[in-house]
Coordinates of C-alpha atoms and ligand atoms in Angstrom, one line a residue:
X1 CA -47.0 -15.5 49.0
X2 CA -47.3 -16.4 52.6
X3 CA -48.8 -20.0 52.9
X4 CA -51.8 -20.6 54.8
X5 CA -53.4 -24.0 55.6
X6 CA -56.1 -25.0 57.9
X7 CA -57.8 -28.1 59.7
X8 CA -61.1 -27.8 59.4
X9 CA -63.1 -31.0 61.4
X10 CA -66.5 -31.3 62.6
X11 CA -67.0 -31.6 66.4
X12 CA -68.6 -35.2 65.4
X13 CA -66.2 -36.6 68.4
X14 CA -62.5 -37.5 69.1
X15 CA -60.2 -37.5 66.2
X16 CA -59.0 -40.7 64.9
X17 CA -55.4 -41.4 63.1
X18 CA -57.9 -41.1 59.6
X19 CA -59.0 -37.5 60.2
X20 CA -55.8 -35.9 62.3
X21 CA -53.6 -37.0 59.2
X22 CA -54.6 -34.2 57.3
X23 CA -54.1 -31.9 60.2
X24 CA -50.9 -33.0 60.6
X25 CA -50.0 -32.4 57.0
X26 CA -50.7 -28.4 56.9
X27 CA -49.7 -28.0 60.0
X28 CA -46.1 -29.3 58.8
X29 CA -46.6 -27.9 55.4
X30 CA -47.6 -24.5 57.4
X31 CA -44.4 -24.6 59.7
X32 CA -42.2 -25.9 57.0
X33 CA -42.8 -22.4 54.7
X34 CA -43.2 -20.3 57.8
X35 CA -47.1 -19.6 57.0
X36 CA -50.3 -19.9 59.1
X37 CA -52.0 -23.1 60.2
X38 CA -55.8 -22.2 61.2
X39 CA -58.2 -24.3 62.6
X40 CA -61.7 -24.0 61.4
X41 CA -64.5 -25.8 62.8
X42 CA -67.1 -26.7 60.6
X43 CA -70.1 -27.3 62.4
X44 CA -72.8 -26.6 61.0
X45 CA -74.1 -30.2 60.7
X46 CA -76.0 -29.7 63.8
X47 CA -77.6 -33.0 63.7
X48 CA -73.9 -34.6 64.0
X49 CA -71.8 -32.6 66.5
X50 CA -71.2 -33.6 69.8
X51 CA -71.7 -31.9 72.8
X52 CA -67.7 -31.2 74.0
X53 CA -66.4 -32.2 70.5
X54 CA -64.5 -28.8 69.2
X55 CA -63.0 -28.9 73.5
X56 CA -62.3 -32.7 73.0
X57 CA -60.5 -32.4 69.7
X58 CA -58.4 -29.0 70.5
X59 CA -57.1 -31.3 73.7
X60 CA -56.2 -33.7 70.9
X61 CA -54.2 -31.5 68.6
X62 CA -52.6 -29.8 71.3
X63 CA -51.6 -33.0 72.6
X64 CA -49.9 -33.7 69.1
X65 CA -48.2 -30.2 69.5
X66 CA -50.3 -29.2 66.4
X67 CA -50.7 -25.5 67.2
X68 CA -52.7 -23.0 65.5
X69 CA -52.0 -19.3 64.4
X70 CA -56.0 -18.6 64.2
X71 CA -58.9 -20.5 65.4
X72 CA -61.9 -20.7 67.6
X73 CA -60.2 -20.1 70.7
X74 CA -57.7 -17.7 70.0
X75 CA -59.0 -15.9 67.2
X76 CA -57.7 -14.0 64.2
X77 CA -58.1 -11.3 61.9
X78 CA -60.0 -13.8 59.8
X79 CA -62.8 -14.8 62.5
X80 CA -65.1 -16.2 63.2
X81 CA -63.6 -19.8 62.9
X82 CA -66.7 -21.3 63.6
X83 CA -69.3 -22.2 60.8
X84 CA -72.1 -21.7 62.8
X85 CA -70.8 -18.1 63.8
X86 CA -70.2 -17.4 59.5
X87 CA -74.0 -16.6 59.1
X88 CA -73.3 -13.3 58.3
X89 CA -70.5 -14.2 55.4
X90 CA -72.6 -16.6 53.7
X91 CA -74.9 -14.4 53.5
X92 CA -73.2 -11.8 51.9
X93 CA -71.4 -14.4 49.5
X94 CA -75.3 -16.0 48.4
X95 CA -76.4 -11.9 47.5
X96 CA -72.7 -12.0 45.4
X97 CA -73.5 -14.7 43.4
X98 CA -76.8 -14.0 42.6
X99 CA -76.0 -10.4 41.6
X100 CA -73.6 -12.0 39.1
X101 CA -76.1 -14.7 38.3
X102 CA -73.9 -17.5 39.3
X103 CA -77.0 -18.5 42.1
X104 CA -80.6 -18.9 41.6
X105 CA -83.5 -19.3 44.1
X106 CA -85.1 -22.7 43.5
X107 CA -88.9 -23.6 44.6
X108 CA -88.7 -26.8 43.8
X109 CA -90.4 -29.1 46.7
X110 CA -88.7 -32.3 47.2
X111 CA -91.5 -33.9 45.6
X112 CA -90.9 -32.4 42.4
X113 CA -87.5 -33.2 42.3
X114 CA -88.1 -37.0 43.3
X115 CA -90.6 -36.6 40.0
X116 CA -87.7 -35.4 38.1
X117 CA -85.1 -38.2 39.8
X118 CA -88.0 -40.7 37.3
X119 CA -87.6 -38.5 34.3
X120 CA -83.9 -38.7 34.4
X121 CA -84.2 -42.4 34.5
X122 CA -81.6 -44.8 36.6
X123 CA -78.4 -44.6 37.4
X124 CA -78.6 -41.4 37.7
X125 CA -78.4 -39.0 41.7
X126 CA -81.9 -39.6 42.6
X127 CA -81.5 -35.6 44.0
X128 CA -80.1 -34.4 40.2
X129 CA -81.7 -31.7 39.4
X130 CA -82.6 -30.5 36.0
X131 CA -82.3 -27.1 36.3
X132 CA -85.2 -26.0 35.9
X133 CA -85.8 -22.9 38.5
X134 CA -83.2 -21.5 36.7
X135 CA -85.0 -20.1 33.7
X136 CA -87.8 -18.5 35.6
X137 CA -88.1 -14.8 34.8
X138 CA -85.9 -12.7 37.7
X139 CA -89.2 -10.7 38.5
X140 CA -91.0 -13.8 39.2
X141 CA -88.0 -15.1 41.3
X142 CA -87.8 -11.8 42.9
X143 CA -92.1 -11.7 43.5
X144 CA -91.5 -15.7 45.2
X145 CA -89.2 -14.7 47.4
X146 CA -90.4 -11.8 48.6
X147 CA -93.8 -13.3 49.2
X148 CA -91.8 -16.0 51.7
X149 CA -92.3 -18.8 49.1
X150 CA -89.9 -21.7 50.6
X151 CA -86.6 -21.9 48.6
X152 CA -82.8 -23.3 48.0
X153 CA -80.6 -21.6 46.7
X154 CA -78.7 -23.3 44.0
X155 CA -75.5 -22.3 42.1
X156 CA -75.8 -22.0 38.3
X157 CA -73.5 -24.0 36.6
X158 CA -71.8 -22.3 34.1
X159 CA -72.7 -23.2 30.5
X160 CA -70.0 -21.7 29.0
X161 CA -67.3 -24.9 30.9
X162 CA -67.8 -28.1 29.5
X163 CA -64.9 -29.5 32.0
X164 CA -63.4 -28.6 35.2
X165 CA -59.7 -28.8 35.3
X166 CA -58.0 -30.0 38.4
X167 CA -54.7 -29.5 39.4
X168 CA -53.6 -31.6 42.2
X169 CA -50.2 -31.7 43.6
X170 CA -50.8 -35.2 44.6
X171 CA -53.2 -36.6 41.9
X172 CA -52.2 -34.8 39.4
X173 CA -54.7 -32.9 36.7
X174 CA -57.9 -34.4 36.9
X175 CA -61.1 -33.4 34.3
X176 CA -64.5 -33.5 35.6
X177 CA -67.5 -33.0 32.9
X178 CA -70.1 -30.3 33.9
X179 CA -72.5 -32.6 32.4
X180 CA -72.2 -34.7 35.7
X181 CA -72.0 -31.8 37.7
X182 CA -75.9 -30.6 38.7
X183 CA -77.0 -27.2 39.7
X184 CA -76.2 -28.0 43.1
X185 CA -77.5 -26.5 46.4
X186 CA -75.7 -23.4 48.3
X187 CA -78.0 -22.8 50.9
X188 CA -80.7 -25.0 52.4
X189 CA -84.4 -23.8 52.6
X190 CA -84.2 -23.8 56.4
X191 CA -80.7 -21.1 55.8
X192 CA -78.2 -23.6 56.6
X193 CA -76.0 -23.7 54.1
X194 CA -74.2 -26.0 52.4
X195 CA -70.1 -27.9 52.9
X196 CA -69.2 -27.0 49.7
X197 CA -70.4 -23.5 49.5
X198 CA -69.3 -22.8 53.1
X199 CA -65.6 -24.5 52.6
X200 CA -65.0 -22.1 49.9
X201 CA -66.6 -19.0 51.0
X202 CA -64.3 -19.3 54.6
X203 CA -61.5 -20.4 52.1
X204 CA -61.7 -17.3 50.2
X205 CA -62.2 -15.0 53.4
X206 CA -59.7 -16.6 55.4
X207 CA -56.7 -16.9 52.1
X208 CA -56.4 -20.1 52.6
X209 CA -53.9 -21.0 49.4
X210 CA -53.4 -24.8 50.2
X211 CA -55.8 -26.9 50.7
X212 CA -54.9 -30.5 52.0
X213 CA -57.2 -33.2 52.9
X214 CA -58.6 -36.7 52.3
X215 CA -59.2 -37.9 48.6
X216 CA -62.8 -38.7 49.5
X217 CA -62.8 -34.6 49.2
X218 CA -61.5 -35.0 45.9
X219 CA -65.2 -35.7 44.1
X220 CA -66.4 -32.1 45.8
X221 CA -63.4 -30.1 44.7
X222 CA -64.6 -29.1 41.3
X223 CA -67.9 -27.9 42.4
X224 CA -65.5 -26.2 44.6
X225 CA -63.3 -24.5 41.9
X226 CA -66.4 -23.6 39.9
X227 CA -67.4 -21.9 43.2
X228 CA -63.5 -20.3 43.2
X229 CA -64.2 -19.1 39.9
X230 CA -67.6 -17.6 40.0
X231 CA -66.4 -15.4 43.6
X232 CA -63.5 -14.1 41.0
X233 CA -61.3 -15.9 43.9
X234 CA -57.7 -17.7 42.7
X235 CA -57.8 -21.6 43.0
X236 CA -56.1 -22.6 46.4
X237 CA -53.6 -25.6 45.8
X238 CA -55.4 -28.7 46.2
X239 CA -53.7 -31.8 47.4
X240 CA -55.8 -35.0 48.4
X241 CA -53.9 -37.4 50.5
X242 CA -54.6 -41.1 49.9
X243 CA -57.1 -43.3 51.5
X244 CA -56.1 -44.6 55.2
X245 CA -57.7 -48.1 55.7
X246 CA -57.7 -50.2 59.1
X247 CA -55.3 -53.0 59.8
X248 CA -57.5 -55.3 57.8
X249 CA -57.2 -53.3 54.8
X250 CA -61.1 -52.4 55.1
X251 CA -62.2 -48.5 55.1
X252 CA -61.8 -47.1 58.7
X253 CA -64.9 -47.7 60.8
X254 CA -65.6 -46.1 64.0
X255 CA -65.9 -49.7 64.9
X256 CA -62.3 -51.3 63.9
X257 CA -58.6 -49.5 62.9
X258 CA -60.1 -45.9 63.8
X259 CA -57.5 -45.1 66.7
X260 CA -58.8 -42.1 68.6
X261 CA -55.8 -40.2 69.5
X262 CA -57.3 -39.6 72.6
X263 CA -56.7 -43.5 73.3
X264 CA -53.1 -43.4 72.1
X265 CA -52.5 -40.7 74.7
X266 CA -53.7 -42.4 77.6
X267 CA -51.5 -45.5 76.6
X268 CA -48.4 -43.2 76.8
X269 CA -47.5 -42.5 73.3
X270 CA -45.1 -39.9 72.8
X271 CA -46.8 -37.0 70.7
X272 CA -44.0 -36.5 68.6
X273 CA -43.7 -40.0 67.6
X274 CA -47.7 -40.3 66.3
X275 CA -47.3 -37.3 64.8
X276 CA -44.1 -38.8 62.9
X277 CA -46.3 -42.0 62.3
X278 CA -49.0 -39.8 61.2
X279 CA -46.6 -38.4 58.4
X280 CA -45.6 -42.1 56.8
X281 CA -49.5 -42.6 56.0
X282 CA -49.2 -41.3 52.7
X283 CA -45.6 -39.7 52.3
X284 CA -42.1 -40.9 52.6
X285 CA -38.8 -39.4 53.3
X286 CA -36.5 -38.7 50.4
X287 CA -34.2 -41.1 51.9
X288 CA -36.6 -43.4 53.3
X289 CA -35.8 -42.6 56.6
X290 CA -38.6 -43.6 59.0
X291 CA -37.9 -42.4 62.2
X292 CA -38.3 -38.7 62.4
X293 CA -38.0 -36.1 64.7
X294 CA -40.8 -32.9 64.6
X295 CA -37.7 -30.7 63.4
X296 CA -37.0 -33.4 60.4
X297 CA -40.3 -33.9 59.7
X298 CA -41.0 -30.0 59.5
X299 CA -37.7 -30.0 57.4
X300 CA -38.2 -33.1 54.6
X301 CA -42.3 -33.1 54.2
X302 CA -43.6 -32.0 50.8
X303 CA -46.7 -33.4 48.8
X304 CA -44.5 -34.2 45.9
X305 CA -43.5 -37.4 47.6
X306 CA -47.3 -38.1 49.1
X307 CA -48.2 -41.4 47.0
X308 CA -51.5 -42.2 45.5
X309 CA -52.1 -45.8 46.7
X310 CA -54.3 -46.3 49.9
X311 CA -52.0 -46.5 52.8
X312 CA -53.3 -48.8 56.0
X313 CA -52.7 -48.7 59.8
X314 CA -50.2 -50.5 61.0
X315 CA -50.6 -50.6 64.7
X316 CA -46.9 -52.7 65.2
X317 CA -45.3 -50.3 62.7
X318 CA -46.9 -47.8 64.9
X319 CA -45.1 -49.5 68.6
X320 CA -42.2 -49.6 66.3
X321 CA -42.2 -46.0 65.4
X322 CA -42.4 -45.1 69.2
X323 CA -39.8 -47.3 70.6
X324 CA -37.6 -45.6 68.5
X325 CA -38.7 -42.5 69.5
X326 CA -38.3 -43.6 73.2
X327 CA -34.8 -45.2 72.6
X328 CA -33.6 -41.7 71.8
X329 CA -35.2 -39.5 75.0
X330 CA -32.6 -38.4 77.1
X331 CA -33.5 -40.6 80.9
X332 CA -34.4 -37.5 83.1
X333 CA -36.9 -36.2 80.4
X334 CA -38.6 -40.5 79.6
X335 CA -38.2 -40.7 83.1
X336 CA -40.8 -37.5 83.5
X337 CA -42.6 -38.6 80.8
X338 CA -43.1 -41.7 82.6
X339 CA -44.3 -40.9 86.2
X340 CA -47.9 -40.1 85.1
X341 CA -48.4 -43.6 84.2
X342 CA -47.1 -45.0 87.1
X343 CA -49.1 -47.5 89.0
X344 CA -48.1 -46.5 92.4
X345 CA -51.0 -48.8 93.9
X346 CA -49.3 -51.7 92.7
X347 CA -45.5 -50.5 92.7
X348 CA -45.5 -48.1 95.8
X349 CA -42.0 -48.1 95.6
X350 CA -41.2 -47.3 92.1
X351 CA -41.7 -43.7 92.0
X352 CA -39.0 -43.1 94.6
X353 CA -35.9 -44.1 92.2
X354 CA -37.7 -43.7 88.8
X355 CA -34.7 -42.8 86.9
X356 CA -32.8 -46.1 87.8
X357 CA -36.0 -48.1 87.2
X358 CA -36.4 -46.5 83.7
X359 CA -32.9 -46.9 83.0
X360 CA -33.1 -50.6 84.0
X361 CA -36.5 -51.2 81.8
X362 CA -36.2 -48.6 78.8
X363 CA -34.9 -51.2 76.0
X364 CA -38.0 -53.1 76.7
X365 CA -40.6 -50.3 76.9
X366 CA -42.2 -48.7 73.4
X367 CA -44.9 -46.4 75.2
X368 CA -44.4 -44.7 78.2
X369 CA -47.3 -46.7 79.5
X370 CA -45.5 -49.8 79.4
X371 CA -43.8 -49.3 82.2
X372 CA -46.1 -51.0 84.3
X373 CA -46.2 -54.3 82.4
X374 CA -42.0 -54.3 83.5
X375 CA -42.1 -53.6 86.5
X376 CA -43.3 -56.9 88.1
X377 CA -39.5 -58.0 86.7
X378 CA -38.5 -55.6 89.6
X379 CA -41.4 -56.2 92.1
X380 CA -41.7 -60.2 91.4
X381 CA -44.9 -61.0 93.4
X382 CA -43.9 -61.1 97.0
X383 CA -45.0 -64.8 98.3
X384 CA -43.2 -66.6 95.6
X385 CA -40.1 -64.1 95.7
X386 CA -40.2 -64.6 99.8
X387 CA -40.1 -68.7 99.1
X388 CA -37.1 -68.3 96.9
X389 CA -35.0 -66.0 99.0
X390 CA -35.6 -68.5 101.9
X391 CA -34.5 -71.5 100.1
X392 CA -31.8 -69.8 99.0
X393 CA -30.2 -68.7 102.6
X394 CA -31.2 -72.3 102.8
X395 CA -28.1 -73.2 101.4
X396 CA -25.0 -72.6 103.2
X397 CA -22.7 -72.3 99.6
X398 CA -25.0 -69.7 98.5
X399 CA -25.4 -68.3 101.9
X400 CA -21.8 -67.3 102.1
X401 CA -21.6 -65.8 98.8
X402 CA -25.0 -63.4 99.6
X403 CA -23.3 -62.7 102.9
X404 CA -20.2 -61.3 101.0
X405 CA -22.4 -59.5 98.8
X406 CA -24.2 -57.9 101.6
X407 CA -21.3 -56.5 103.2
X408 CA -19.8 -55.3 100.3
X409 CA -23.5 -53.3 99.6
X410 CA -23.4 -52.3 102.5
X411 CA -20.1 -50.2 102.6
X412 CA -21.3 -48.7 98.9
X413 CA -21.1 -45.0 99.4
X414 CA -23.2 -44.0 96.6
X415 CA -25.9 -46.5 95.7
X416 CA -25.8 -46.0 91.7
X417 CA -25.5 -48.5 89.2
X418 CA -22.1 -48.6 88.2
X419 CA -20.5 -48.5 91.9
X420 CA -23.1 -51.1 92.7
X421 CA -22.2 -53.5 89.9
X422 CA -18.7 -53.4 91.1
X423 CA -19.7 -53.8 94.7
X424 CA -21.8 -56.7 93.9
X425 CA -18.2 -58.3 92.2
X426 CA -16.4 -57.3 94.6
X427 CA -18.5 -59.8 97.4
X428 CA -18.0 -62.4 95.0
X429 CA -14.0 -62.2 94.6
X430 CA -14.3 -62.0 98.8
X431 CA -16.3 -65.1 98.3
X432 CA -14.3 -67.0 95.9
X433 CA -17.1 -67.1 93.0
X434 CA -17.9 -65.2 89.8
X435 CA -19.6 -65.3 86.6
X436 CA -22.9 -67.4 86.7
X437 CA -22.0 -68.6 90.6
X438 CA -22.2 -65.2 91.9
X439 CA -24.7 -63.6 89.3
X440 CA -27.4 -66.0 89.1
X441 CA -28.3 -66.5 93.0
X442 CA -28.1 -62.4 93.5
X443 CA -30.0 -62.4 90.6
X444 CA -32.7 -64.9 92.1
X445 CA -32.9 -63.4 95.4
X446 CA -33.2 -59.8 93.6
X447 CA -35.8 -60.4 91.0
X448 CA -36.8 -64.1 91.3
X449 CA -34.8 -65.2 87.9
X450 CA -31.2 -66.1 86.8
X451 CA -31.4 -63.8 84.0
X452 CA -32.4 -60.5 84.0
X453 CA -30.8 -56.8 83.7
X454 CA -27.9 -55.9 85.1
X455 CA -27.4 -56.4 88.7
X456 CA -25.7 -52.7 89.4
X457 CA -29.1 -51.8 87.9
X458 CA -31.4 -53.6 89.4
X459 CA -30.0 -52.6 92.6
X460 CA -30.3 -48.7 91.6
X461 CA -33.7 -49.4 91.2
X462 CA -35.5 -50.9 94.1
X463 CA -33.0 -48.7 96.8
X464 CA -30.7 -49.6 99.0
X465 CA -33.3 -50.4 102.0
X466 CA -36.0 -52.5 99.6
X467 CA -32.2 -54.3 98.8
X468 CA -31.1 -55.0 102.3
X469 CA -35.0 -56.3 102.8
X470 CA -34.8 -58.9 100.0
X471 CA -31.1 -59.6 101.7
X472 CA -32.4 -60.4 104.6
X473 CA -34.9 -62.4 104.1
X474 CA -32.6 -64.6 102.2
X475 CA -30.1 -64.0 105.2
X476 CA -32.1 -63.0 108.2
Ligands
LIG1 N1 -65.2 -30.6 57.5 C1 -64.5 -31.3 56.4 C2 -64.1 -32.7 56.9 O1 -63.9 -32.9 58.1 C3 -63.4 -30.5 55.9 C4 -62.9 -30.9 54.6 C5 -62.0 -29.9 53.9 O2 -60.9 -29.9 54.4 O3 -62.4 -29.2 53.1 O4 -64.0 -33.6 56.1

């Protein structure tokens, strides 16, 4: 069997850390088994999509590297992926049912179920309904409809099931009572039809076999299996992942905790370390390891270590997760990664030596965008950087010991770090100083501060000509 798992949002906006879990989960699960990953749209909630919101959450997933084998914009020998484009399958799929009597045509007005919602008494679904379209003779169903009566259509419940067995991977085998379960609605009386009867009519079409999504699911999935059954259809696997809550261990809100990916993005997160973060909400490595590369994760994931206890966002575990990802980037690629986020208005001059700069500054840094809150350590504001070089030439001690310095940087044939940092020695041994006496005022008059990175560094960094600048206004 060739395994086949799909994303299916709704274009309701940018996808948050809460909803691009699950798409991260069958897209590894996909990759992992060398099977299909789809993406489905499900928009047929007209009343909530966004204008822009399949565009803005494709940009999202591709961002993550999620890639898809079918969807909207590539298509597939399953198509449409779009609900609203399914009209035609739905439609077939409501005539199926009703041939085999597993769907009904209800006439019911809202106002007559509301009367029923009172019969039923409280505590009950104010929208349970009894059933009672269902008994109507097929001819009269047959003359209704044809005369344009408005209708639902409503799937029958079988009577012969008194439970629906479950079998999730991660929840294990659940039982849901038919009793609770109503004849519920397949198709609106305006034709739109409904999420559980669409899910598992594209399900069916498109051989989806594992389906992989939030518990809150879990409480439609065995209208869902009836719905398998009655279409003659094998179950898919189910597997609900557990709850993600915010940082304050309250249920994500738009408002708080829901981290649009979009926003992780522009703060310079590296794709491959969200998606890695994205994977510890809910499962953990056999060995606990935590930081995980997309090869490793495609390798180790499987829902038989997915736990049932609500996970929460962890925004520092989160920073964590990507500084470790960043530690390991080779410079050239971080130092690519980087140069978007550059703030070349305020650091004109850090673009030209990037490398060096993010070699000085990567131990510090856990998104590439943080690379502009370090680089004042190399760019100290000029006034007060200005006033400390002066005093310091000030002094005819320290004066001597820059001057050594300077000469030696100045017959430096290559200006790296390492020839640099020998250089920068070597002018103190001419001088007669080392240790703190030689670091500390080349230090100051680099960066403004006795302590700091490496001086061979630092140097590589800012060039040799913004070097000989700060030199000589220390020197003149
Ligand atoms: N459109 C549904 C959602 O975004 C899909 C659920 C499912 O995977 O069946 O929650």
């Amino acid at each position: 069997m060739t395994v086949r798992t799909r994303f299916a949002p709704s274009p309701t906006g940018r996808l948050h850390l809460g909803n691009v879990r699950a798409a991260a989960f069958n897209w590894l699960l996909a990759r992992q088994q060398g099977g299909s990953f789809l993406l489905r749209i499900e928009d047929t909630d007209i009343g909530r999509n966004v204008p822009g919101g399949e565009e803005m959450l494709i940009e999202d997933l591709r961002w993550l590297g999620l890639d898809w084998d079918e969807g909207p914009d590539i298509g597939g020998p399953h198509g449409p992926y779009r609900q609203s484009e399914r009209d035609a399958s739905y439609a077939r799929a409501v005539e199926r049912l009703a041939a085999s009597g597993a769907a009904y045509a209800c006439f019911c007005s809202e106002e007559d179920l509301e009367g029923e919602a009172e019969d039923f008494g409280e505590g009950r679904t104010a929208l349970r309904y009894s059933g009672r379209c269902r008994a109507l003779a097929p001819s009269e169903r047959a003359r209704r409809v044809a005369a344009g009566e408005p209708h639902v259509i409503r799937f029958a419940v079988p009577e012969a099931v008194s439970v629906v067995e479950i079998e999730d991977e991660i929840f294990g085998d659940i039982s849901f009572p038919t009793s609770d379960i109503d004849d519920f609605v397949l198709r609106r009386s305006d034709g739109r039809v409904t999420y559980n009867f669409a899910v598992v009519v594209d399900d069916i079409e498109m051989e989806i076999t594992h389906v992989v999504r939030g518990v809150g699911h879990l409480s439609n999935t065995p209208k869902q299996a009836l719905l398998f059954d009655a279409f003659g259809a094998p179950r898919p696997v189910f597997g609900h992942l557990p709850t993600v809550l915010g940082p304050d261990g309250k249920k994500l809100s738009k408002r708080l905790g829901a981290t649009a990916v979009a926003e992780l993005r522009s703060h310079g997160y590296p794709p491959d370390a969200v998606l890695n973060y994205l994977s510890l909400l809910g499962w953990s490595h056999p060995e606990e390891k935590e930081v995980l590369t997309r090869a490793e994760l495609i390798a180790s994931i499987g829902l038989d270590r997915v736990g049932r206890s609500d996970t929460q966002l962890d925004p520092e575990k989160l920073r964590w997760v990507a500084a470790q990802h960043l530690a390991s980037e080779p410079l050239a690629e971080l130092a690519a990664h980087m140069r978007p986020f550059l703030d070349l208005a305020r650091f004109p001059g850090a673009g030209e030596h990037l490398e060096a700069v993010v070699d000085t500054l990567r131990t510090r840094l856990s998104t590439y965008g943080d690379i502009n809150a370090h680089l004042e350590l190399l760019y100290p504001p000029e006034e007060e950087a200005m006033e400390k070089r002066r005093a310091l030439g000030a002094d005819p001690e320290v004066r001597r010991v820059l001057e050594a310095v300077r000469a030696r940087l100045a017959a430096a044939e290559v200006w790296e770090a390492a020839p640099l940092d020998q250089a920068v020695r070597a002018g103190g041994a001419d001088a007669g100083v080392k240790g703190a006496g030689l670091f500390h005022p080349v230090r100051v008059l680099l960066i403004g501060s006795e302590k700091g990175p490496d001086l061979g560094k630092v140097l590589a960094s800012i060039g040799r000509h913004e070097a000989f600048r700060r030199l000589a206004q220390a020197l003149g």
